[in-house]
Amino acid sequence: MDRQSAPAPTGARCPMHDAAFAADPDQIYDRLRAHGPAGPVELAPGIDATLVVGHETALRVLQNTTLFARDSRHWKALNEGHIPLDHPVLPMMAYRPNCLFTDGAVHLRLRKAVTDSLARLNITRIRRDVEPIADYLIDQFSERGRADLLNDYAKLLPLLLFNKLFGCPAGIGDTLTSAMSAIFDGKDALRANEELTACLMELIALKRRQPGDDVTSWLIQHPAGLTDEELKDQLVMLMGAGVEPERNLIGNALLLLLSPDTSGRDSGLLIGEAIDHVLWNQTPIANYATHYPVQDVDLGGVVAEAGTPVVISFAAANTDPALDEARRRHSKGAHLAWGAGPHACPAKDPAQVIAVTAIEKLLNALPDLMLAVPEKDLQWRPGPFHRALVALPVAFSPAPATHIASALQSRTVPAAGEQPLPTAPVAAARQEPARKKGFWSTFLDIFRV
Ligand code: HEM
């Protein structure tokens, strides 16, 4: 149906979980706009919500902590047993005692511990941590001449980086990576969640005994005095809040840079500009920040009832026609890609440095990268919350796996007290992660960072 002429839904809820929404979310945002700044949606079968699509109304909700709670224990339908406890939407919406789902003083205490710890990550440190991981991952596919940049690169880089930022030793890092991947892919999520909890508790115990220069140790040392349970919940939240959007920031910006439509690379589009464009137009967290009104609230003509989910469409707010062009062009930060108000992303600076470094490394290593399929054939992952490609297949001139080779070579001279290393062929080192060991322990074996 023609986007302009689509009728406004009268009573009908717009579905945000089907293939049509994944293929063209703007169609739904436009339909809702015809209603006003907010409208009725279905996040998943049986999960009703109000979606805020107007920029001004979004800010109003995000900043009003008196009328709107983030604690999803206010969710009436869940409390009344209308939502099965194994509903797939619950991992993103059910209460957990972390920054995202708490209000007032409880939120302030947790958030301060998290923001103060993240603030200790400076740009130099982040670049230093990202670069060898990027080199390692590029070496995994550089000789093939083909790759899926989403699954071979953008997905793995933040996972491995979090191992480093959290100070994970080899075994814990392998479990963390595989458990988080399984949770994101929805594979045996219950078991993966148990593994994740166990390995984070092990990490916390280790860091209490042997503190390091890492986020886990900084959280432990924070004057807020978080308990082990609280530490575990904040670490899980940091991984969830960081890994998935980071992957999609990298993936969506790479698509823009490689797109023949925008001729991103030929037009001299800088990486930072591509990231800004993505934050405005394909923002990784498209719809989230679920609020629960504590009383019925009129959102520009649509009444959001007390205890029902009100979801902010960061994507629709950013493209709200009421946001004039001058503001879009001159106020770089007017977009809502990082949220706003007391729950705004505390990691927007590190998140951008990670993405820029990852993309820079890739484009420098493989300068003739190009999409391996027509852009129109790329698929977007269904789901109400993210804007995420399924895959990003690319082709390029094969290049030798130089970083693994030189890291291995530099280790043929053993350090004092170390066994000499058999000169392992690069090919074996490249295949090892997939077969025997985890990615993280293999990376640590080779690069010793
Ligand atoms: C290093 C990577 C990242 C980390 C560690 C991180 C961490 C966090 C944390 C802890 C929060 C919760 C704050 C609170 O409730 O007080 C948050 C919120 C948020 N983050 Fe990030 N983030 C990262 C990357 C990103 C990226 C790439 C995006 C998207 C461009 C993003 C967008 C957001 C948004 C929109 C919120 C607000 C969500 C809400 O209010 O429900 N973050 N982030």
CSV table of C-alpha atoms and ligand atoms in Angstrom, one decimal:
chain,number,residue,atom,x,y,z
A,1,MET,CA,0.0,0.0,0.0
A,2,ASP,CA,1.2,3.5,-0.8
A,3,ARG,CA,2.8,4.9,2.3
A,4,GLN,CA,1.3,8.3,2.0
A,5,SER,CA,-2.3,7.1,1.6
A,6,ALA,CA,-2.2,4.4,4.3
A,7,PRO,CA,-5.2,5.0,6.6
A,8,ALA,CA,-4.7,5.8,10.2
A,9,PRO,CA,-5.6,2.7,12.3
A,10,THR,CA,-9.0,3.2,13.9
A,11,GLY,CA,-8.9,1.0,17.0
A,12,ALA,CA,-6.6,-1.5,15.2
A,13,ARG,CA,-3.2,-2.0,16.7
A,14,CYS,CA,-0.2,-1.8,14.3
A,15,PRO,CA,1.9,-5.0,14.5
A,16,MET,CA,5.6,-4.5,15.2
A,17,HIS,CA,6.6,-8.2,15.1
A,18,ASP,CA,6.0,-9.3,11.5
A,19,ALA,CA,8.1,-9.3,8.3
A,20,ALA,CA,6.3,-6.2,7.0
A,21,PHE,CA,7.5,-4.2,10.0
A,22,ALA,CA,11.0,-5.5,9.7
A,23,ALA,CA,11.1,-4.7,6.0
A,24,ASP,CA,9.7,-1.2,6.3
A,25,PRO,CA,9.2,0.2,9.9
A,26,ASP,CA,8.6,3.7,8.6
A,27,GLN,CA,5.3,2.6,7.1
A,28,ILE,CA,4.0,1.9,10.6
A,29,TYR,CA,5.5,5.1,12.1
A,30,ASP,CA,3.8,7.1,9.3
A,31,ARG,CA,0.5,5.4,10.0
A,32,LEU,CA,0.7,6.1,13.7
A,33,ARG,CA,1.7,9.8,13.0
A,34,ALA,CA,-1.6,10.2,11.2
A,35,HIS,CA,-3.1,9.5,14.6
A,36,GLY,CA,-1.0,11.9,16.6
A,37,PRO,CA,2.2,11.7,18.6
A,38,ALA,CA,1.4,8.2,20.0
A,39,GLY,CA,-0.7,5.3,18.9
A,40,PRO,CA,-1.7,1.7,19.7
A,41,VAL,CA,0.7,-1.1,18.7
A,42,GLU,CA,1.2,-4.8,19.2
A,43,LEU,CA,4.8,-5.5,20.2
A,44,ALA,CA,4.4,-9.2,19.9
A,45,PRO,CA,1.3,-11.4,19.6
A,46,GLY,CA,-0.8,-10.6,22.7
A,47,ILE,CA,1.5,-7.8,23.9
A,48,ASP,CA,-0.2,-4.4,23.6
A,49,ALA,CA,1.5,-1.1,24.0
A,50,THR,CA,1.3,2.6,23.1
A,51,LEU,CA,4.2,3.7,20.8
A,52,VAL,CA,5.3,7.3,21.1
A,53,VAL,CA,6.3,8.6,17.6
A,54,GLY,CA,6.5,12.3,18.2
A,55,HIS,CA,9.9,13.8,19.2
A,56,GLU,CA,8.4,16.3,21.7
A,57,THR,CA,6.1,13.8,23.3
A,58,ALA,CA,9.0,11.3,23.5
A,59,LEU,CA,11.1,13.8,25.4
A,60,ARG,CA,8.1,14.6,27.7
A,61,VAL,CA,7.7,10.9,28.7
A,62,LEU,CA,11.5,10.2,29.0
A,63,GLN,CA,11.9,13.2,31.3
A,64,ASN,CA,8.8,12.8,33.5
A,65,THR,CA,9.6,10.5,36.3
A,66,THR,CA,6.6,11.5,38.3
A,67,LEU,CA,4.0,10.2,35.8
A,68,PHE,CA,6.0,7.4,34.3
A,69,ALA,CA,7.8,4.5,36.0
A,70,ARG,CA,10.4,2.2,34.4
A,71,ASP,CA,9.9,-0.6,36.9
A,72,SER,CA,7.9,-3.2,34.9
A,73,ARG,CA,6.4,-4.6,38.1
A,74,HIS,CA,3.8,-1.8,37.4
A,75,TRP,CA,2.7,-3.8,34.3
A,76,LYS,CA,-0.9,-4.7,34.9
A,77,ALA,CA,-1.4,-7.4,32.2
A,78,LEU,CA,1.7,-9.2,33.5
A,79,ASN,CA,0.6,-8.9,37.2
A,80,GLU,CA,-2.9,-10.2,36.3
A,81,GLY,CA,-1.4,-13.3,34.6
A,82,HIS,CA,-2.5,-12.4,31.1
A,83,ILE,CA,1.1,-12.9,29.8
A,84,PRO,CA,2.7,-16.3,29.8
A,85,LEU,CA,5.9,-16.3,31.9
A,86,ASP,CA,7.8,-17.8,29.0
A,87,HIS,CA,6.7,-15.2,26.5
A,88,PRO,CA,9.7,-14.3,24.3
A,89,VAL,CA,9.2,-10.6,24.8
A,90,LEU,CA,9.8,-10.9,28.6
A,91,PRO,CA,13.7,-10.9,28.5
A,92,MET,CA,13.4,-7.3,27.1
A,93,MET,CA,10.6,-6.2,29.4
A,94,ALA,CA,10.4,-8.1,32.6
A,95,TYR,CA,11.7,-6.5,35.8
A,96,ARG,CA,15.3,-7.1,36.7
A,97,PRO,CA,17.1,-5.3,39.5
A,98,ASN,CA,19.4,-3.2,37.2
A,99,CYS,CA,19.6,0.4,36.0
A,100,LEU,CA,17.2,0.0,33.2
A,101,PHE,CA,14.2,-1.3,35.3
A,102,THR,CA,14.5,0.8,38.5
A,103,ASP,CA,13.4,4.2,39.5
A,104,GLY,CA,14.3,7.0,41.9
A,105,ALA,CA,16.9,6.4,44.6
A,106,VAL,CA,17.5,2.7,43.7
A,107,HIS,CA,18.2,3.7,40.1
A,108,LEU,CA,20.4,6.5,41.1
A,109,ARG,CA,22.6,4.3,43.2
A,110,LEU,CA,23.0,1.6,40.5
A,111,ARG,CA,23.5,4.1,37.7
A,112,LYS,CA,26.2,6.0,39.6
A,113,ALA,CA,28.1,2.8,40.1
A,114,VAL,CA,27.8,2.0,36.4
A,115,THR,CA,28.5,5.5,35.0
A,116,ASP,CA,31.5,6.1,37.3
A,117,SER,CA,33.0,2.7,36.3
A,118,LEU,CA,32.4,3.3,32.6
A,119,ALA,CA,33.9,6.8,32.9
A,120,ARG,CA,37.2,5.2,33.7
A,121,LEU,CA,37.4,3.9,30.2
A,122,ASN,CA,39.2,6.5,28.2
A,123,ILE,CA,39.5,6.7,24.4
A,124,THR,CA,43.1,5.5,24.3
A,125,ARG,CA,42.3,2.5,26.4
A,126,ILE,CA,39.2,1.6,24.2
A,127,ARG,CA,41.1,1.9,21.0
A,128,ARG,CA,44.0,-0.2,22.4
A,129,ASP,CA,41.5,-2.9,23.4
A,130,VAL,CA,39.5,-2.8,20.1
A,131,GLU,CA,42.4,-2.9,17.7
A,132,PRO,CA,43.9,-6.4,18.4
A,133,ILE,CA,40.4,-7.9,18.5
A,134,ALA,CA,39.6,-6.3,15.1
A,135,ASP,CA,42.9,-7.6,13.7
A,136,TYR,CA,42.2,-11.1,15.0
A,137,LEU,CA,38.6,-11.2,13.6
A,138,ILE,CA,39.7,-9.8,10.2
A,139,ASP,CA,42.4,-12.4,10.0
A,140,GLN,CA,39.8,-15.1,10.4
A,141,PHE,CA,38.2,-14.3,7.0
A,142,SER,CA,40.7,-12.1,5.1
A,143,GLU,CA,42.1,-15.0,3.0
A,144,ARG,CA,38.6,-16.1,2.0
A,145,GLY,CA,37.7,-13.0,-0.1
A,146,ARG,CA,34.2,-13.2,1.2
A,147,ALA,CA,32.6,-12.6,4.6
A,148,ASP,CA,29.4,-11.9,6.4
A,149,LEU,CA,30.4,-8.7,8.2
A,150,LEU,CA,27.5,-8.9,10.6
A,151,ASN,CA,28.1,-12.3,12.0
A,152,ASP,CA,31.8,-12.7,11.4
A,153,TYR,CA,32.8,-9.2,12.6
A,154,ALA,CA,30.2,-6.8,14.0
A,155,LYS,CA,28.6,-9.5,16.3
A,156,LEU,CA,31.9,-11.0,17.6
A,157,LEU,CA,33.8,-7.8,18.1
A,158,PRO,CA,31.7,-6.3,21.0
A,159,LEU,CA,31.4,-9.7,22.6
A,160,LEU,CA,35.2,-10.2,22.7
A,161,LEU,CA,35.7,-6.6,23.7
A,162,PHE,CA,33.4,-7.0,26.7
A,163,ASN,CA,35.5,-9.9,27.9
A,164,LYS,CA,38.5,-7.6,27.8
A,165,LEU,CA,36.7,-4.7,29.5
A,166,PHE,CA,35.3,-7.0,32.2
A,167,GLY,CA,38.8,-8.5,32.7
A,168,CYS,CA,37.8,-12.1,31.9
A,169,PRO,CA,40.4,-14.8,31.9
A,170,ALA,CA,40.3,-17.4,29.1
A,171,GLY,CA,37.8,-19.9,30.5
A,172,ILE,CA,35.3,-17.4,31.9
A,173,GLY,CA,35.5,-15.3,28.7
A,174,ASP,CA,34.8,-18.4,26.5
A,175,THR,CA,31.6,-19.2,28.5
A,176,LEU,CA,30.6,-15.5,28.6
A,177,THR,CA,30.9,-15.3,24.8
A,178,SER,CA,29.1,-18.5,24.0
A,179,ALA,CA,26.3,-17.9,26.6
A,180,MET,CA,25.7,-14.4,25.3
A,181,SER,CA,25.6,-15.5,21.7
A,182,ALA,CA,23.1,-18.3,22.6
A,183,ILE,CA,20.9,-15.8,24.4
A,184,PHE,CA,21.0,-13.3,21.5
A,185,ASP,CA,20.2,-16.1,19.0
A,186,GLY,CA,17.4,-17.5,21.3
A,187,LYS,CA,19.2,-20.9,21.4
A,188,ASP,CA,18.5,-22.8,24.6
A,189,ALA,CA,18.3,-19.5,26.3
A,190,LEU,CA,17.4,-20.9,29.7
A,191,ARG,CA,20.6,-23.0,30.0
A,192,ALA,CA,22.7,-20.2,28.5
A,193,ASN,CA,21.3,-17.9,31.1
A,194,GLU,CA,22.3,-20.3,33.9
A,195,GLU,CA,25.8,-20.5,32.4
A,196,LEU,CA,26.1,-16.8,32.1
A,197,THR,CA,25.1,-16.3,35.8
A,198,ALA,CA,27.5,-18.9,37.0
A,199,CYS,CA,30.5,-17.5,35.0
A,200,LEU,CA,29.8,-13.9,36.1
A,201,MET,CA,29.6,-15.0,39.8
A,202,GLU,CA,33.0,-16.8,39.2
A,203,LEU,CA,34.4,-13.6,37.7
A,204,ILE,CA,33.1,-11.5,40.6
A,205,ALA,CA,34.7,-13.8,43.1
A,206,LEU,CA,38.0,-13.8,41.1
A,207,LYS,CA,38.0,-9.9,41.0
A,208,ARG,CA,37.2,-9.6,44.7
A,209,ARG,CA,40.4,-11.7,45.3
A,210,GLN,CA,42.5,-10.2,42.5
A,211,PRO,CA,41.3,-6.8,41.4
A,212,GLY,CA,42.4,-5.7,38.0
A,213,ASP,CA,42.3,-2.7,35.7
A,214,ASP,CA,38.8,-3.5,34.5
A,215,VAL,CA,35.1,-2.6,34.8
A,216,THR,CA,34.3,-5.6,37.0
A,217,SER,CA,36.9,-4.5,39.6
A,218,TRP,CA,35.8,-0.8,39.4
A,219,LEU,CA,32.2,-1.8,40.0
A,220,ILE,CA,33.3,-3.9,43.0
A,221,GLN,CA,35.4,-1.0,44.4
A,222,HIS,CA,32.7,1.6,43.9
A,223,PRO,CA,31.5,3.4,47.1
A,224,ALA,CA,27.9,2.2,46.3
A,225,GLY,CA,29.1,-1.1,47.8
A,226,LEU,CA,27.1,-3.4,45.4
A,227,THR,CA,26.4,-7.0,46.5
A,228,ASP,CA,27.5,-9.9,44.4
A,229,GLU,CA,24.0,-10.3,43.1
A,230,GLU,CA,23.8,-6.6,42.2
A,231,LEU,CA,27.1,-6.8,40.5
A,232,LYS,CA,26.0,-9.8,38.5
A,233,ASP,CA,22.8,-8.0,37.4
A,234,GLN,CA,24.6,-4.9,36.3
A,235,LEU,CA,27.2,-6.9,34.4
A,236,VAL,CA,24.5,-8.8,32.6
A,237,MET,CA,22.7,-5.5,31.8
A,238,LEU,CA,25.9,-3.9,30.6
A,239,MET,CA,26.5,-6.8,28.1
A,240,GLY,CA,22.9,-6.8,27.0
A,241,ALA,CA,22.7,-3.0,26.7
A,242,GLY,CA,26.1,-2.8,25.0
A,243,VAL,CA,26.7,-5.8,22.7
A,244,GLU,CA,23.5,-5.9,20.6
A,245,PRO,CA,23.3,-2.2,19.9
A,246,GLU,CA,27.0,-2.0,19.2
A,247,ARG,CA,26.8,-4.8,16.7
A,248,ASN,CA,24.0,-3.0,14.9
A,249,LEU,CA,25.7,0.4,15.1
A,250,ILE,CA,28.7,-1.1,13.3
A,251,GLY,CA,26.5,-3.2,10.9
A,252,ASN,CA,24.2,-0.3,9.9
A,253,ALA,CA,27.1,2.1,9.5
A,254,LEU,CA,29.0,-0.4,7.4
A,255,LEU,CA,26.0,-0.9,5.2
A,256,LEU,CA,25.8,2.9,4.6
A,257,LEU,CA,29.5,3.1,3.8
A,258,LEU,CA,29.3,0.2,1.4
A,259,SER,CA,26.0,1.0,-0.2
A,260,PRO,CA,26.1,1.7,-3.9
A,261,ASP,CA,23.0,3.8,-3.5
A,262,THR,CA,24.6,6.4,-1.2
A,263,SER,CA,28.0,5.6,-2.7
A,264,GLY,CA,29.1,6.1,0.9
A,265,ARG,CA,32.8,5.4,0.2
A,266,ASP,CA,33.1,7.2,-3.2
A,267,SER,CA,31.2,10.2,-1.9
A,268,GLY,CA,34.0,10.6,0.8
A,269,LEU,CA,31.5,10.0,3.6
A,270,LEU,CA,33.6,9.9,6.8
A,271,ILE,CA,33.1,7.1,9.2
A,272,GLY,CA,32.0,9.5,11.9
A,273,GLU,CA,29.4,11.0,9.5
A,274,ALA,CA,28.1,7.6,8.6
A,275,ILE,CA,27.6,6.8,12.3
A,276,ASP,CA,25.8,10.1,12.9
A,277,HIS,CA,23.6,9.3,9.9
A,278,VAL,CA,22.8,5.9,11.3
A,279,LEU,CA,22.0,7.4,14.8
A,280,TRP,CA,19.5,9.7,13.1
A,281,ASN,CA,18.0,7.3,10.5
A,282,GLN,CA,18.6,3.7,11.3
A,283,THR,CA,19.2,3.8,15.0
A,284,PRO,CA,20.2,0.4,16.5
A,285,ILE,CA,17.7,0.7,19.4
A,286,ALA,CA,14.7,1.7,17.4
A,287,ASN,CA,12.0,1.3,20.0
A,288,TYR,CA,12.5,0.8,23.7
A,289,ALA,CA,12.5,2.6,27.0
A,290,THR,CA,9.3,1.1,28.1
A,291,HIS,CA,7.5,3.2,30.7
A,292,TYR,CA,4.4,2.5,32.8
A,293,PRO,CA,2.1,5.4,33.5
A,294,VAL,CA,1.2,5.5,37.2
A,295,GLN,CA,-2.2,7.0,36.2
A,296,ASP,CA,-4.1,7.4,32.9
A,297,VAL,CA,-2.2,9.9,30.8
A,298,ASP,CA,-3.3,11.7,27.6
A,299,LEU,CA,-0.5,11.6,25.0
A,300,GLY,CA,-1.8,14.1,22.4
A,301,GLY,CA,-5.2,12.5,22.1
A,302,VAL,CA,-4.4,8.9,22.9
A,303,VAL,CA,-4.9,7.9,26.5
A,304,ALA,CA,-2.2,5.6,27.9
A,305,GLU,CA,-3.9,3.8,30.8
A,306,ALA,CA,-2.1,3.3,34.1
A,307,GLY,CA,0.0,0.2,34.2
A,308,THR,CA,0.2,-0.3,30.4
A,309,PRO,CA,3.5,-0.2,28.4
A,310,VAL,CA,4.4,3.1,26.7
A,311,VAL,CA,7.3,2.4,24.4
A,312,ILE,CA,9.4,5.2,22.9
A,313,SER,CA,10.1,5.0,19.2
A,314,PHE,CA,13.6,6.6,19.1
A,315,ALA,CA,13.5,5.9,15.3
A,316,ALA,CA,10.2,7.6,14.7
A,317,ALA,CA,11.0,10.5,17.0
A,318,ASN,CA,14.2,11.1,15.0
A,319,THR,CA,12.4,11.2,11.7
A,320,ASP,CA,9.4,13.2,13.1
A,321,PRO,CA,8.5,15.7,10.3
A,322,ALA,CA,7.8,18.3,13.1
A,323,LEU,CA,11.5,18.3,13.9
A,324,ASP,CA,12.7,20.9,11.4
A,325,GLU,CA,15.5,20.4,9.0
A,326,ALA,CA,17.7,23.1,10.6
A,327,ARG,CA,17.5,21.3,13.9
A,328,ARG,CA,18.3,17.9,12.3
A,329,ARG,CA,21.3,19.4,10.5
A,330,HIS,CA,22.8,21.8,13.1
A,331,SER,CA,21.9,20.1,16.4
A,332,LYS,CA,23.9,16.9,16.0
A,333,GLY,CA,22.7,15.6,19.4
A,334,ALA,CA,19.0,16.3,18.9
A,335,HIS,CA,18.4,12.7,17.9
A,336,LEU,CA,17.2,10.3,20.6
A,337,ALA,CA,19.4,7.4,19.6
A,338,TRP,CA,20.9,7.4,23.1
A,339,GLY,CA,17.6,7.9,24.8
A,340,ALA,CA,17.1,11.0,27.1
A,341,GLY,CA,16.3,11.7,30.7
A,342,PRO,CA,17.6,9.8,33.7
A,343,HIS,CA,18.0,6.5,31.8
A,344,ALA,CA,19.9,8.0,28.8
A,345,CYS,CA,22.8,5.8,27.6
A,346,PRO,CA,25.8,6.4,29.8
A,347,ALA,CA,28.1,4.9,27.2
A,348,LYS,CA,27.5,7.0,24.1
A,349,ASP,CA,31.1,8.2,23.8
A,350,PRO,CA,32.8,4.8,24.3
A,351,ALA,CA,30.2,3.2,22.0
A,352,GLN,CA,31.1,5.6,19.2
A,353,VAL,CA,34.9,5.1,19.6
A,354,ILE,CA,34.3,1.3,19.5
A,355,ALA,CA,32.3,1.6,16.3
A,356,VAL,CA,34.7,4.1,14.6
A,357,THR,CA,37.8,2.0,15.5
A,358,ALA,CA,36.2,-1.3,14.4
A,359,ILE,CA,35.1,0.2,11.0
A,360,GLU,CA,38.4,2.0,10.4
A,361,LYS,CA,40.4,-1.2,11.0
A,362,LEU,CA,38.2,-3.1,8.6
A,363,LEU,CA,38.2,-0.6,5.8
A,364,ASN,CA,42.0,-0.1,6.1
A,365,ALA,CA,42.6,-3.9,6.0
A,366,LEU,CA,40.3,-4.6,3.1
A,367,PRO,CA,40.1,-1.4,1.0
A,368,ASP,CA,38.1,-2.8,-1.8
A,369,LEU,CA,35.2,-4.2,0.3
A,370,MET,CA,31.9,-4.3,-1.5
A,371,LEU,CA,28.5,-5.7,-0.9
A,372,ALA,CA,28.2,-9.3,-2.3
A,373,VAL,CA,24.4,-9.0,-2.9
A,374,PRO,CA,22.2,-6.2,-4.2
A,375,GLU,CA,21.3,-4.0,-1.3
A,376,LYS,CA,17.6,-4.6,-1.8
A,377,ASP,CA,18.1,-8.3,-1.0
A,378,LEU,CA,19.5,-7.6,2.5
A,379,GLN,CA,17.1,-8.7,5.2
A,380,TRP,CA,16.3,-7.0,8.5
A,381,ARG,CA,15.7,-9.0,11.6
A,382,PRO,CA,12.1,-9.1,12.7
A,383,GLY,CA,11.4,-7.7,16.2
A,384,PRO,CA,9.9,-4.6,17.7
A,385,PHE,CA,13.0,-3.2,19.5
A,386,HIS,CA,16.1,-3.3,17.2
A,387,ARG,CA,17.0,-2.1,13.7
A,388,ALA,CA,19.4,-4.9,12.8
A,389,LEU,CA,20.5,-6.6,9.6
A,390,VAL,CA,20.3,-10.4,9.4
A,391,ALA,CA,23.6,-10.6,7.5
A,392,LEU,CA,25.9,-8.3,5.6
A,393,PRO,CA,27.6,-10.4,2.9
A,394,VAL,CA,30.7,-8.8,1.3
A,395,ALA,CA,33.4,-9.6,-1.2
A,396,PHE,CA,37.0,-8.3,-1.4
A,397,SER,CA,40.4,-9.2,-2.7
A,398,PRO,CA,41.9,-11.9,-0.4
A,399,ALA,CA,44.6,-10.6,1.9
A,400,PRO,CA,47.0,-12.6,4.1
A,401,ALA,CA,46.3,-13.1,7.8
A,402,THR,CA,49.2,-10.9,8.8
A,403,HIS,CA,48.3,-10.1,12.4
A,404,ILE,CA,48.0,-13.7,13.6
A,405,ALA,CA,51.2,-14.5,11.7
A,406,SER,CA,53.2,-11.7,13.3
A,407,ALA,CA,51.8,-12.3,16.7
A,408,LEU,CA,52.8,-16.0,16.5
A,409,GLN,CA,56.2,-15.1,15.1
A,410,SER,CA,57.0,-12.6,17.8
A,411,ARG,CA,56.4,-15.5,20.3
A,412,THR,CA,58.9,-17.9,18.8
A,413,VAL,CA,61.4,-16.3,21.2
A,414,PRO,CA,60.1,-17.5,24.6
A,415,ALA,CA,60.0,-15.1,27.5
A,416,ALA,CA,62.0,-16.0,30.6
A,417,GLY,CA,60.6,-19.3,32.2
A,418,GLU,CA,58.3,-19.9,29.2
A,419,GLN,CA,58.2,-23.1,27.0
A,420,PRO,CA,59.3,-22.4,23.4
A,421,LEU,CA,56.2,-22.2,21.3
A,422,PRO,CA,56.0,-24.6,18.3
A,423,THR,CA,55.6,-22.4,15.3
A,424,ALA,CA,51.9,-23.1,14.8
A,425,PRO,CA,50.8,-22.6,11.2
A,426,VAL,CA,48.5,-19.6,10.8
A,427,ALA,CA,45.8,-21.7,9.2
A,428,ALA,CA,45.5,-23.8,12.3
A,429,ALA,CA,45.3,-20.8,14.6
A,430,ARG,CA,42.6,-19.4,12.3
A,431,GLN,CA,40.5,-22.6,12.5
A,432,GLU,CA,41.0,-23.4,16.1
A,433,PRO,CA,38.3,-21.1,17.6
A,434,ALA,CA,35.5,-22.7,15.7
A,435,ARG,CA,36.6,-26.3,16.5
A,436,LYS,CA,38.3,-26.8,19.8
A,437,LYS,CA,38.7,-23.8,22.0
A,438,GLY,CA,36.6,-20.7,22.5
A,439,PHE,CA,37.3,-17.5,20.5
A,440,TRP,CA,38.4,-15.7,23.6
A,441,SER,CA,41.0,-18.2,24.9
A,442,THR,CA,42.4,-18.6,21.3
A,443,PHE,CA,42.6,-14.8,21.0
A,444,LEU,CA,44.5,-14.6,24.4
A,445,ASP,CA,46.8,-17.5,23.4
A,446,ILE,CA,47.8,-15.7,20.2
A,447,PHE,CA,47.8,-12.0,21.2
A,448,ARG,CA,48.5,-12.1,24.9
A,449,VAL,CA,47.0,-8.7,25.5
B,1,HEM,C1,29.7,0.2,24.9
B,1,HEM,C2,28.4,0.0,24.5
B,1,HEM,C3,27.2,0.4,25.4
B,1,HEM,C4,27.0,0.3,26.7
B,1,HEM,C5,28.0,-0.3,27.8
B,1,HEM,C6,25.7,0.8,27.0
B,1,HEM,C7,25.2,0.9,28.3
B,1,HEM,C8,23.9,1.4,28.6
B,1,HEM,C9,23.3,1.4,29.9
B,1,HEM,C10,23.9,0.9,31.2
B,1,HEM,C11,22.1,1.9,29.8
B,1,HEM,C12,21.0,2.0,30.9
B,1,HEM,C13,21.1,3.4,31.6
B,1,HEM,C14,20.1,3.5,32.7
B,1,HEM,O1,19.0,2.9,32.7
B,1,HEM,O2,20.3,4.4,33.6
B,1,HEM,C15,21.9,2.2,28.4
B,1,HEM,C16,20.8,2.8,27.9
B,1,HEM,C17,20.6,3.1,26.6
B,1,HEM,N1,21.5,2.9,25.6
B,1,HEM,FE1,23.4,2.2,25.8
B,1,HEM,N2,25.1,1.2,25.9
B,1,HEM,C18,26.0,1.0,24.8
B,1,HEM,C19,25.8,1.2,23.5
B,1,HEM,C20,24.7,1.7,23.0
B,1,HEM,C21,24.5,1.9,21.6
B,1,HEM,C22,25.4,1.5,20.5
B,1,HEM,C23,23.2,2.5,21.5
B,1,HEM,C24,22.5,2.8,20.3
B,1,HEM,C25,23.0,3.7,19.5
B,1,HEM,C26,22.7,2.6,22.9
B,1,HEM,C27,21.5,3.2,23.2
B,1,HEM,C28,21.0,3.3,24.4
B,1,HEM,C29,19.6,3.8,24.7
B,1,HEM,C30,18.6,4.3,23.7
B,1,HEM,C31,19.4,3.7,26.1
B,1,HEM,C32,18.2,4.1,26.9
B,1,HEM,C33,17.3,2.8,27.0
B,1,HEM,C34,16.2,3.1,27.8
B,1,HEM,O3,15.9,4.2,28.4
B,1,HEM,O4,15.4,2.1,28.0
B,1,HEM,N3,23.6,2.2,23.7
B,1,HEM,N4,23.0,1.9,27.7
